[in-house]
CSV table of C-alpha atoms in Angstrom, one decimal:
chain,number,residue,atom,x,y,z
A,1,MET,CA,78.3,-16.9,-50.9
A,2,VAL,CA,77.5,-15.6,-47.7
A,3,MET,CA,74.7,-17.0,-45.6
A,4,GLU,CA,73.3,-14.6,-43.4
A,5,PRO,CA,70.7,-14.7,-40.7
A,6,TYR,CA,67.1,-13.2,-41.3
A,7,ILE,CA,64.4,-13.0,-39.4
A,8,GLY,CA,60.8,-13.0,-41.3
A,9,ILE,CA,57.3,-11.9,-39.8
A,10,MET,CA,54.4,-12.6,-40.8
A,11,SER,CA,50.5,-12.0,-39.4
A,12,GLY,CA,48.2,-12.9,-42.4
A,13,THR,CA,44.7,-11.7,-43.2
A,14,SER,CA,43.1,-14.7,-41.5
A,15,LEU,CA,44.5,-12.8,-38.0
A,16,ASP,CA,45.1,-15.9,-36.8
A,17,GLY,CA,48.3,-15.5,-35.4
A,18,ILE,CA,51.7,-13.8,-35.9
A,19,ASP,CA,54.7,-16.1,-36.5
A,20,ALA,CA,57.8,-15.8,-37.0
A,21,VAL,CA,61.0,-17.5,-38.7
A,22,LEU,CA,64.7,-16.8,-38.3
A,23,VAL,CA,66.5,-18.1,-41.8
A,24,ALA,CA,69.9,-18.4,-43.3
A,25,THR,CA,69.9,-17.4,-47.0
A,26,ASP,CA,72.4,-15.9,-49.5
A,27,GLY,CA,69.2,-14.6,-51.6
A,28,ARG,CA,69.7,-18.0,-53.8
A,29,ARG,CA,69.4,-20.9,-51.0
A,30,ILE,CA,67.6,-20.1,-47.8
A,31,GLU,CA,67.7,-22.9,-44.7
A,32,LEU,CA,64.6,-22.4,-42.0
A,33,LYS,CA,66.6,-22.5,-38.3
A,34,GLY,CA,64.1,-21.7,-36.1
A,35,ALA,CA,60.7,-20.8,-35.8
A,36,VAL,CA,58.0,-19.4,-33.0
A,37,SER,CA,54.3,-18.5,-33.5
A,38,ALA,CA,52.2,-16.8,-30.9
A,39,PRO,CA,48.5,-15.7,-30.6
A,40,ILE,CA,47.2,-11.5,-31.5
A,41,ASP,CA,45.7,-10.5,-28.6
A,42,ALA,CA,42.2,-11.2,-28.6
A,43,LEU,CA,40.9,-7.1,-28.4
A,44,LEU,CA,43.6,-6.3,-30.5
A,45,ARG,CA,42.2,-8.5,-33.1
A,46,GLU,CA,38.7,-8.0,-32.5
A,47,ARG,CA,39.8,-4.2,-33.4
A,48,LEU,CA,41.8,-5.0,-36.6
A,49,LEU,CA,38.7,-7.1,-37.8
A,50,ALA,CA,36.3,-4.6,-37.5
A,51,LEU,CA,39.0,-1.8,-39.1
A,52,ALA,CA,39.7,-4.5,-42.1
A,53,VAL,CA,36.1,-4.5,-43.4
A,54,GLY,CA,35.6,-0.5,-43.3
A,55,GLY,CA,35.1,0.2,-39.3
A,56,THR,CA,36.1,4.0,-38.4
A,57,VAL,CA,39.0,4.9,-36.4
A,58,THR,CA,39.7,8.2,-34.4
A,59,ALA,CA,43.3,9.0,-35.3
A,60,ARG,CA,44.1,8.0,-32.0
A,61,GLU,CA,42.9,4.2,-32.3
A,62,TRP,CA,44.6,4.2,-35.7
A,63,GLY,CA,48.2,5.3,-33.8
A,64,GLU,CA,47.1,2.7,-31.0
A,65,LEU,CA,46.6,-0.3,-32.9
A,66,ASP,CA,49.7,0.5,-35.3
A,67,VAL,CA,52.2,0.7,-32.0
A,68,ALA,CA,50.1,-2.4,-30.7
A,69,LEU,CA,51.3,-4.2,-33.6
A,70,GLY,CA,55.0,-3.1,-33.4
A,71,GLN,CA,54.9,-4.0,-29.6
A,72,ALA,CA,53.7,-8.1,-30.5
A,73,TYR,CA,55.8,-8.4,-34.2
A,74,ALA,CA,58.8,-7.2,-31.2
A,75,GLU,CA,57.6,-9.3,-28.5
A,76,VAL,CA,57.5,-12.9,-31.2
A,77,THR,CA,60.9,-11.5,-32.0
A,78,LEU,CA,63.0,-11.6,-28.7
A,79,GLN,CA,60.8,-14.9,-28.1
A,80,LEU,CA,62.9,-16.5,-31.4
A,81,LEU,CA,66.1,-14.7,-30.7
A,82,ALA,CA,65.3,-16.7,-26.9
A,83,ASP,CA,64.4,-19.5,-28.2
A,84,THR,CA,67.7,-20.4,-31.0
A,85,GLY,CA,70.4,-18.6,-28.9
A,86,LEU,CA,70.9,-16.0,-31.6
A,87,ARG,CA,71.9,-12.2,-30.7
A,88,ALA,CA,70.5,-9.5,-32.1
A,89,ALA,CA,73.3,-7.7,-33.4
A,90,GLU,CA,74.3,-11.3,-35.5
A,91,VAL,CA,70.8,-10.7,-37.8
A,92,SER,CA,71.1,-8.9,-40.6
A,93,ALA,CA,67.7,-7.5,-40.8
A,94,ILE,CA,63.9,-8.4,-39.7
A,95,GLY,CA,61.4,-8.6,-42.5
A,96,CYS,CA,58.1,-8.0,-41.5
A,97,HIS,CA,55.0,-7.9,-43.5
A,98,GLY,CA,52.6,-6.2,-41.1
A,99,GLN,CA,49.1,-6.2,-40.8
A,100,THR,CA,46.4,-5.6,-44.2
A,101,VAL,CA,43.7,-3.7,-43.0
A,102,TRP,CA,43.0,-2.4,-46.1
A,103,HIS,CA,44.2,-3.2,-50.3
A,104,GLN,CA,42.6,-1.4,-53.2
A,105,PRO,CA,44.7,-2.0,-55.8
A,106,ASP,CA,42.1,-1.3,-58.5
A,107,ALA,CA,40.8,2.2,-57.1
A,108,GLU,CA,41.3,5.0,-58.4
A,109,LEU,CA,43.5,6.1,-55.8
A,110,PRO,CA,45.6,2.3,-55.2
A,111,PHE,CA,47.0,1.2,-52.3
A,112,SER,CA,47.4,-1.0,-49.8
A,113,LEU,CA,48.0,-0.3,-46.1
A,114,GLN,CA,49.8,-2.7,-43.4
A,115,LEU,CA,50.2,-1.3,-40.3
A,116,GLY,CA,52.6,-2.7,-37.5
A,117,ASP,CA,55.6,0.1,-36.6
A,118,GLY,CA,58.6,-0.7,-38.1
A,119,ASN,CA,60.4,2.3,-35.6
A,120,ARG,CA,58.7,-0.1,-32.5
A,121,ILE,CA,60.4,-3.0,-33.8
A,122,ALA,CA,63.6,-1.5,-34.8
A,123,GLY,CA,64.0,0.1,-31.6
A,124,LEU,CA,63.0,-2.6,-29.2
A,125,THR,CA,65.1,-5.6,-30.9
A,126,GLY,CA,68.1,-3.6,-32.3
A,127,ILE,CA,68.0,-5.0,-35.3
A,128,THR,CA,67.1,-3.3,-38.3
A,129,THR,CA,63.8,-4.1,-40.2
A,130,ILE,CA,62.1,-3.4,-42.9
A,131,THR,CA,58.1,-2.8,-43.7
A,132,ASP,CA,55.8,-1.4,-45.9
A,133,PHE,CA,56.9,-4.1,-48.9
A,134,ARG,CA,53.7,-3.2,-50.9
A,135,ARG,CA,53.4,0.2,-52.1
A,136,LYS,CA,56.6,0.6,-54.6
A,137,ASP,CA,54.5,-2.1,-56.3
A,138,MET,CA,51.8,-0.4,-56.5
A,139,ALA,CA,53.3,2.8,-56.8
A,140,LEU,CA,54.5,1.3,-60.8
A,141,GLY,CA,50.9,0.4,-61.2
A,142,GLY,CA,51.0,-3.0,-59.9
A,143,GLN,CA,48.7,-4.9,-57.4
A,144,GLY,CA,50.7,-5.2,-54.7
A,145,ALA,CA,50.3,-8.6,-54.6
A,146,PRO,CA,50.9,-11.4,-54.8
A,147,LEU,CA,55.1,-11.1,-53.7
A,148,VAL,CA,55.5,-14.8,-52.9
A,149,PRO,CA,56.1,-15.9,-55.9
A,150,ALA,CA,59.5,-15.0,-56.7
A,151,PHE,CA,60.2,-17.0,-53.2
A,152,HIS,CA,58.5,-19.7,-54.6
A,153,GLN,CA,60.5,-20.0,-57.3
A,154,ARG,CA,63.5,-20.4,-55.6
A,155,VAL,CA,62.5,-22.9,-53.4
A,156,LEU,CA,59.9,-24.8,-54.9
A,157,GLY,CA,60.8,-24.5,-58.5
A,158,HIS,CA,61.5,-27.9,-60.9
A,159,ALA,CA,63.6,-28.3,-63.8
A,160,GLU,CA,61.2,-30.7,-65.3
A,161,ARG,CA,58.0,-30.5,-63.7
A,162,LEU,CA,55.2,-28.2,-63.6
A,163,ARG,CA,54.5,-27.3,-59.7
A,164,ILE,CA,51.2,-24.9,-58.4
A,165,VAL,CA,52.1,-23.6,-55.0
A,166,VAL,CA,48.8,-23.0,-53.7
A,167,ASN,CA,49.0,-20.5,-50.2
A,168,ILE,CA,45.6,-21.0,-48.5
A,169,GLY,CA,45.7,-18.0,-45.9
A,170,GLY,CA,43.0,-16.0,-45.4
A,171,ILE,CA,42.8,-15.5,-48.7
A,172,ALA,CA,44.1,-18.3,-51.5
A,173,ASN,CA,46.7,-17.5,-54.1
A,174,ILE,CA,48.6,-19.4,-56.6
A,175,SER,CA,52.0,-19.2,-57.9
A,176,VAL,CA,52.4,-21.1,-61.2
A,177,LEU,CA,55.9,-22.9,-61.4
A,178,ALA,CA,56.7,-23.7,-65.0
A,179,PRO,CA,60.0,-25.1,-66.4
A,180,GLY,CA,61.6,-22.6,-68.5
A,181,ARG,CA,58.6,-20.4,-67.9
A,182,PRO,CA,58.0,-17.0,-66.6
A,183,VAL,CA,56.4,-17.5,-63.0
A,184,GLN,CA,52.8,-16.5,-62.7
A,185,GLY,CA,51.3,-15.8,-59.6
A,186,TYR,CA,47.5,-14.0,-58.6
A,187,ASP,CA,45.5,-14.6,-55.8
A,188,VAL,CA,42.2,-16.8,-56.9
A,189,GLY,CA,39.8,-16.4,-53.7
A,190,PRO,CA,39.1,-16.7,-50.3
A,191,GLY,CA,41.1,-19.3,-48.6
A,192,ASN,CA,40.3,-19.8,-45.1
A,193,MET,CA,38.8,-16.1,-44.6
A,194,LEU,CA,34.8,-17.3,-44.5
A,195,MET,CA,35.3,-20.9,-43.1
A,196,ASP,CA,36.7,-18.8,-40.0
A,197,ALA,CA,34.5,-16.3,-39.9
A,198,TRP,CA,31.3,-18.4,-40.1
A,199,CYS,CA,32.6,-21.5,-37.8
A,200,ARG,CA,33.8,-18.2,-35.1
A,201,ARG,CA,30.2,-16.4,-35.5
A,202,HIS,CA,28.3,-19.7,-34.7
A,203,THR,CA,30.2,-22.0,-32.6
A,204,GLY,CA,32.8,-19.0,-30.7
A,205,ALA,CA,35.9,-21.3,-32.0
A,206,PRO,CA,38.7,-19.4,-34.1
A,207,TYR,CA,38.4,-21.9,-36.8
A,208,ASP,CA,36.6,-25.4,-37.5
A,209,LYS,CA,39.1,-27.7,-36.4
A,210,ASN,CA,39.5,-31.1,-38.7
A,211,ALA,CA,36.6,-29.6,-40.2
A,212,ALA,CA,34.1,-31.1,-38.0
A,213,LEU,CA,31.5,-29.0,-38.7
A,214,ALA,CA,31.6,-29.1,-42.0
A,215,ARG,CA,32.3,-32.7,-41.9
A,216,GLN,CA,28.3,-32.8,-40.2
A,217,GLY,CA,26.9,-30.8,-43.0
A,218,MET,CA,26.5,-31.3,-46.8
A,219,VAL,CA,27.2,-28.9,-50.0
A,220,LEU,CA,23.8,-26.6,-50.9
A,221,PRO,CA,24.5,-26.4,-54.9
A,222,ALA,CA,22.2,-23.6,-55.1
A,223,LEU,CA,24.4,-21.5,-52.4
A,224,LEU,CA,27.7,-22.7,-53.7
A,225,ALA,CA,26.0,-21.3,-57.4
A,226,ARG,CA,25.6,-18.0,-56.2
A,227,LEU,CA,29.1,-18.1,-54.1
A,228,MET,CA,31.0,-19.2,-57.3
A,229,ALA,CA,29.2,-16.3,-59.7
A,230,GLU,CA,31.1,-13.7,-57.9
A,231,PRO,CA,32.2,-11.7,-60.7
A,232,TRP,CA,36.0,-11.2,-59.2
A,233,LEU,CA,36.4,-14.8,-59.4
A,234,ALA,CA,36.3,-14.3,-63.9
A,235,LEU,CA,38.6,-11.6,-63.8
A,236,PRO,CA,42.1,-12.1,-65.6
A,237,PRO,CA,45.0,-11.6,-63.8
A,238,PRO,CA,47.1,-9.7,-62.3
A,239,LYS,CA,44.2,-9.2,-59.4
A,240,SER,CA,44.3,-9.5,-55.7
A,241,THR,CA,41.6,-9.5,-52.9
A,242,GLY,CA,41.0,-9.1,-49.4
A,243,ARG,CA,38.5,-9.0,-46.4
A,244,GLU,CA,37.4,-5.6,-48.3
A,245,LEU,CA,35.3,-8.2,-50.9
A,246,PHE,CA,34.9,-11.2,-49.1
A,247,ASN,CA,33.4,-10.6,-45.6
A,248,ASP,CA,30.8,-10.9,-43.8
A,249,ALA,CA,28.1,-8.5,-45.4
A,250,TRP,CA,29.4,-10.4,-48.9
A,251,LEU,CA,28.5,-13.9,-47.9
A,252,ASP,CA,24.7,-12.8,-45.9
A,253,ALA,CA,24.0,-11.0,-48.9
A,254,ARG,CA,24.3,-14.4,-50.6
A,255,LEU,CA,22.5,-16.6,-47.7
A,256,ASP,CA,18.5,-17.2,-47.7
A,257,GLY,CA,18.5,-17.1,-44.5
A,258,ASP,CA,17.7,-20.7,-43.3
A,259,GLU,CA,20.5,-22.8,-44.5
A,260,ALA,CA,21.6,-25.4,-41.6
A,261,VAL,CA,25.1,-24.1,-39.5
A,262,ALA,CA,27.0,-27.0,-40.9
A,263,ASP,CA,25.5,-27.3,-44.5
A,264,VAL,CA,26.7,-23.6,-44.9
A,265,GLN,CA,30.8,-24.3,-43.1
A,266,ALA,CA,30.1,-27.5,-45.9
A,267,THR,CA,29.3,-25.0,-48.4
A,268,LEU,CA,32.4,-22.9,-48.0
A,269,THR,CA,34.9,-25.4,-47.6
A,270,GLU,CA,34.0,-26.5,-51.1
A,271,PHE,CA,33.3,-23.2,-52.4
A,272,THR,CA,37.4,-22.6,-51.4
A,273,ALA,CA,38.2,-25.7,-53.2
A,274,ALA,CA,36.2,-25.3,-56.6
A,275,ALA,CA,37.7,-21.4,-56.5
A,276,ILE,CA,40.9,-23.0,-56.5
A,277,ALA,CA,40.3,-25.8,-58.6
A,278,GLN,CA,38.6,-23.8,-61.2
A,279,GLN,CA,42.5,-21.7,-61.7
A,280,VAL,CA,44.6,-24.5,-62.1
A,281,ARG,CA,42.7,-26.5,-64.1
A,282,HIS,CA,44.0,-23.7,-66.9
A,283,PHE,CA,47.2,-25.5,-66.7
A,284,SER,CA,48.3,-29.0,-67.4
A,285,ASP,CA,48.6,-31.9,-65.1
A,286,GLY,CA,51.2,-31.5,-62.4
A,287,GLU,CA,52.2,-30.9,-58.3
A,288,LEU,CA,49.6,-28.5,-56.7
A,289,LEU,CA,51.3,-27.7,-53.4
A,290,VAL,CA,49.4,-26.3,-50.7
A,291,CYS,CA,51.0,-24.3,-47.7
A,292,GLY,CA,49.3,-22.3,-45.3
A,293,GLY,CA,46.6,-22.8,-42.5
A,294,GLY,CA,44.6,-24.6,-45.3
A,295,GLY,CA,46.8,-27.5,-45.4
A,296,HIS,CA,45.4,-28.2,-42.5
A,297,ASN,CA,42.3,-28.9,-43.3
A,298,PRO,CA,41.6,-32.8,-44.1
A,299,LEU,CA,38.5,-32.1,-45.6
A,300,LEU,CA,39.4,-29.3,-47.9
A,301,MET,CA,42.4,-31.2,-49.2
A,302,GLU,CA,40.6,-34.2,-50.3
A,303,ARG,CA,37.9,-32.0,-52.0
A,304,LEU,CA,41.1,-30.4,-54.2
A,305,ALA,CA,42.2,-34.0,-54.7
A,306,ALA,CA,38.8,-34.6,-55.7
A,307,LEU,CA,38.4,-32.1,-57.9
A,308,LEU,CA,41.4,-32.0,-59.6
A,309,PRO,CA,42.1,-36.2,-60.5
A,310,GLY,CA,44.8,-35.5,-62.4
A,311,TRP,CA,47.1,-33.6,-60.2
A,312,ARG,CA,49.1,-34.4,-57.2
A,313,VAL,CA,47.8,-33.0,-54.5
A,314,ALA,CA,50.2,-32.4,-51.0
A,315,THR,CA,51.4,-29.9,-48.9
A,316,THR,CA,55.0,-27.9,-49.5
A,317,THR,CA,56.3,-29.6,-46.2
A,318,ILE,CA,56.4,-33.2,-48.2
A,319,ALA,CA,58.2,-31.1,-50.8
A,320,GLY,CA,60.6,-30.0,-48.2
A,321,VAL,CA,59.3,-26.1,-47.3
A,322,ASP,CA,57.3,-26.1,-44.1
A,323,MET,CA,53.8,-25.2,-45.0
A,324,ASP,CA,53.2,-23.3,-41.6
A,325,ALA,CA,56.4,-21.2,-41.9
A,326,MET,CA,56.2,-20.6,-46.3
A,327,GLU,CA,55.2,-17.0,-46.0
A,328,ALA,CA,57.1,-16.1,-43.0
A,329,MET,CA,60.3,-17.6,-45.1
A,330,ALA,CA,59.3,-15.5,-48.0
A,331,PHE,CA,59.6,-12.3,-45.9
A,332,ALA,CA,62.5,-12.9,-44.7
A,333,TRP,CA,64.0,-13.4,-48.1
A,334,LEU,CA,62.2,-10.3,-49.6
A,335,ALA,CA,64.4,-8.5,-46.3
A,336,HIS,CA,67.2,-9.7,-48.2
A,337,GLN,CA,66.9,-8.9,-51.6
A,338,THR,CA,66.1,-4.9,-49.6
A,339,LEU,CA,69.2,-4.8,-47.7
A,340,HIS,CA,71.3,-6.1,-51.3
A,341,ARG,CA,69.3,-3.8,-53.0
A,342,LEU,CA,67.7,-6.5,-55.3
A,343,PRO,CA,64.3,-6.4,-57.0
A,344,GLY,CA,61.6,-8.5,-55.0
A,345,ASN,CA,58.6,-8.0,-57.2
A,346,LEU,CA,57.5,-9.8,-60.3
A,347,PRO,CA,56.1,-7.8,-62.8
A,348,GLU,CA,54.2,-10.6,-64.6
A,349,ALA,CA,52.5,-11.4,-60.8
A,350,THR,CA,51.8,-8.1,-60.0
A,351,GLY,CA,51.2,-6.4,-63.1
A,352,ALA,CA,54.0,-3.2,-62.0
A,353,SER,CA,56.1,-1.6,-64.4
A,354,ARG,CA,59.3,-2.5,-63.8
A,355,PRO,CA,60.9,-4.7,-60.9
A,356,ALA,CA,61.5,-2.5,-57.9
A,357,VAL,CA,63.4,-2.6,-54.7
A,358,LEU,CA,60.5,-3.3,-52.2
A,359,GLY,CA,60.2,-1.6,-48.4
A,360,ALA,CA,61.5,0.4,-46.0
A,361,LEU,CA,64.3,0.7,-43.7
A,362,HIS,CA,64.1,1.2,-40.0
A,363,PHE,CA,67.1,1.1,-38.1
A,364,PRO,CA,67.9,1.1,-34.6
A,365,ASP,CA,70.1,3.3,-33.6
């Protein structure tokens, strides 16, 4: 089969930046050809964070945010094309996840909403752009998430070895890749979201680089117990979550108020590791492969290894897939699936009634 060029764009729940990748894929094989990352404008980031925790906006502000994100995604794409020397006409399509601003899969009227104007991306880049990947799955009774397990199976499935891939972005989700068995996948709890928010609130830094703040503190057992008592954590899959639940207000409601800043940071790091380990222990020993920003947190990686002594804990980079490019690569692959009218979801992971072709197409002309 012919390997075709696709671009994938991802800006995750943590809002730490925009990742864009160029891949070549035939749907079965996928090769990373280039990658760029860009920060999100600080003012735009703050407006999006406020919206994601229930802040109200006018129709005008909503439209402006949609356009601003589309513009930002287009600019990153143009930078990627310049870096790789590829012409827009040579790219089959862009798969752009968009920025999630609200996700409510279990409500009476379930939906997941991502901003980032696909029309603007297509118009500015000259490349067919596919967006809105989640809502078809939700229309079929699914959670709309996670969508990456099928891709994880393609690139990291092993014929003889159990592998669990954990993406630690703002939220942590796992894909269970067991030889000879259907893929399982679901969100397991907060990833970097609470750690980043606490660090930003008290230090001004966007994240706890090298876990420097967390290493100055100690885990508070009583606080950790209150965090782990969150009822959502005990729900059976399929399940997904986001900033709508795990936000500053959620954390503040569980604090006494007199805790040392470093102690809370250490406890939040342990919370992320413990919530992941709690789910991984349901499966027999194997490999836990980490991707996303959490893979750069040395204390988090140490705690995962300590909490899962029978597991080999490493990053997906060790297994041949760049941990920082993984999610953007997944949406490049999903763009291939959509353009070829092939299913992109796994009902056993999302809970949808059937496999479906995902996404909305925006043509450049």
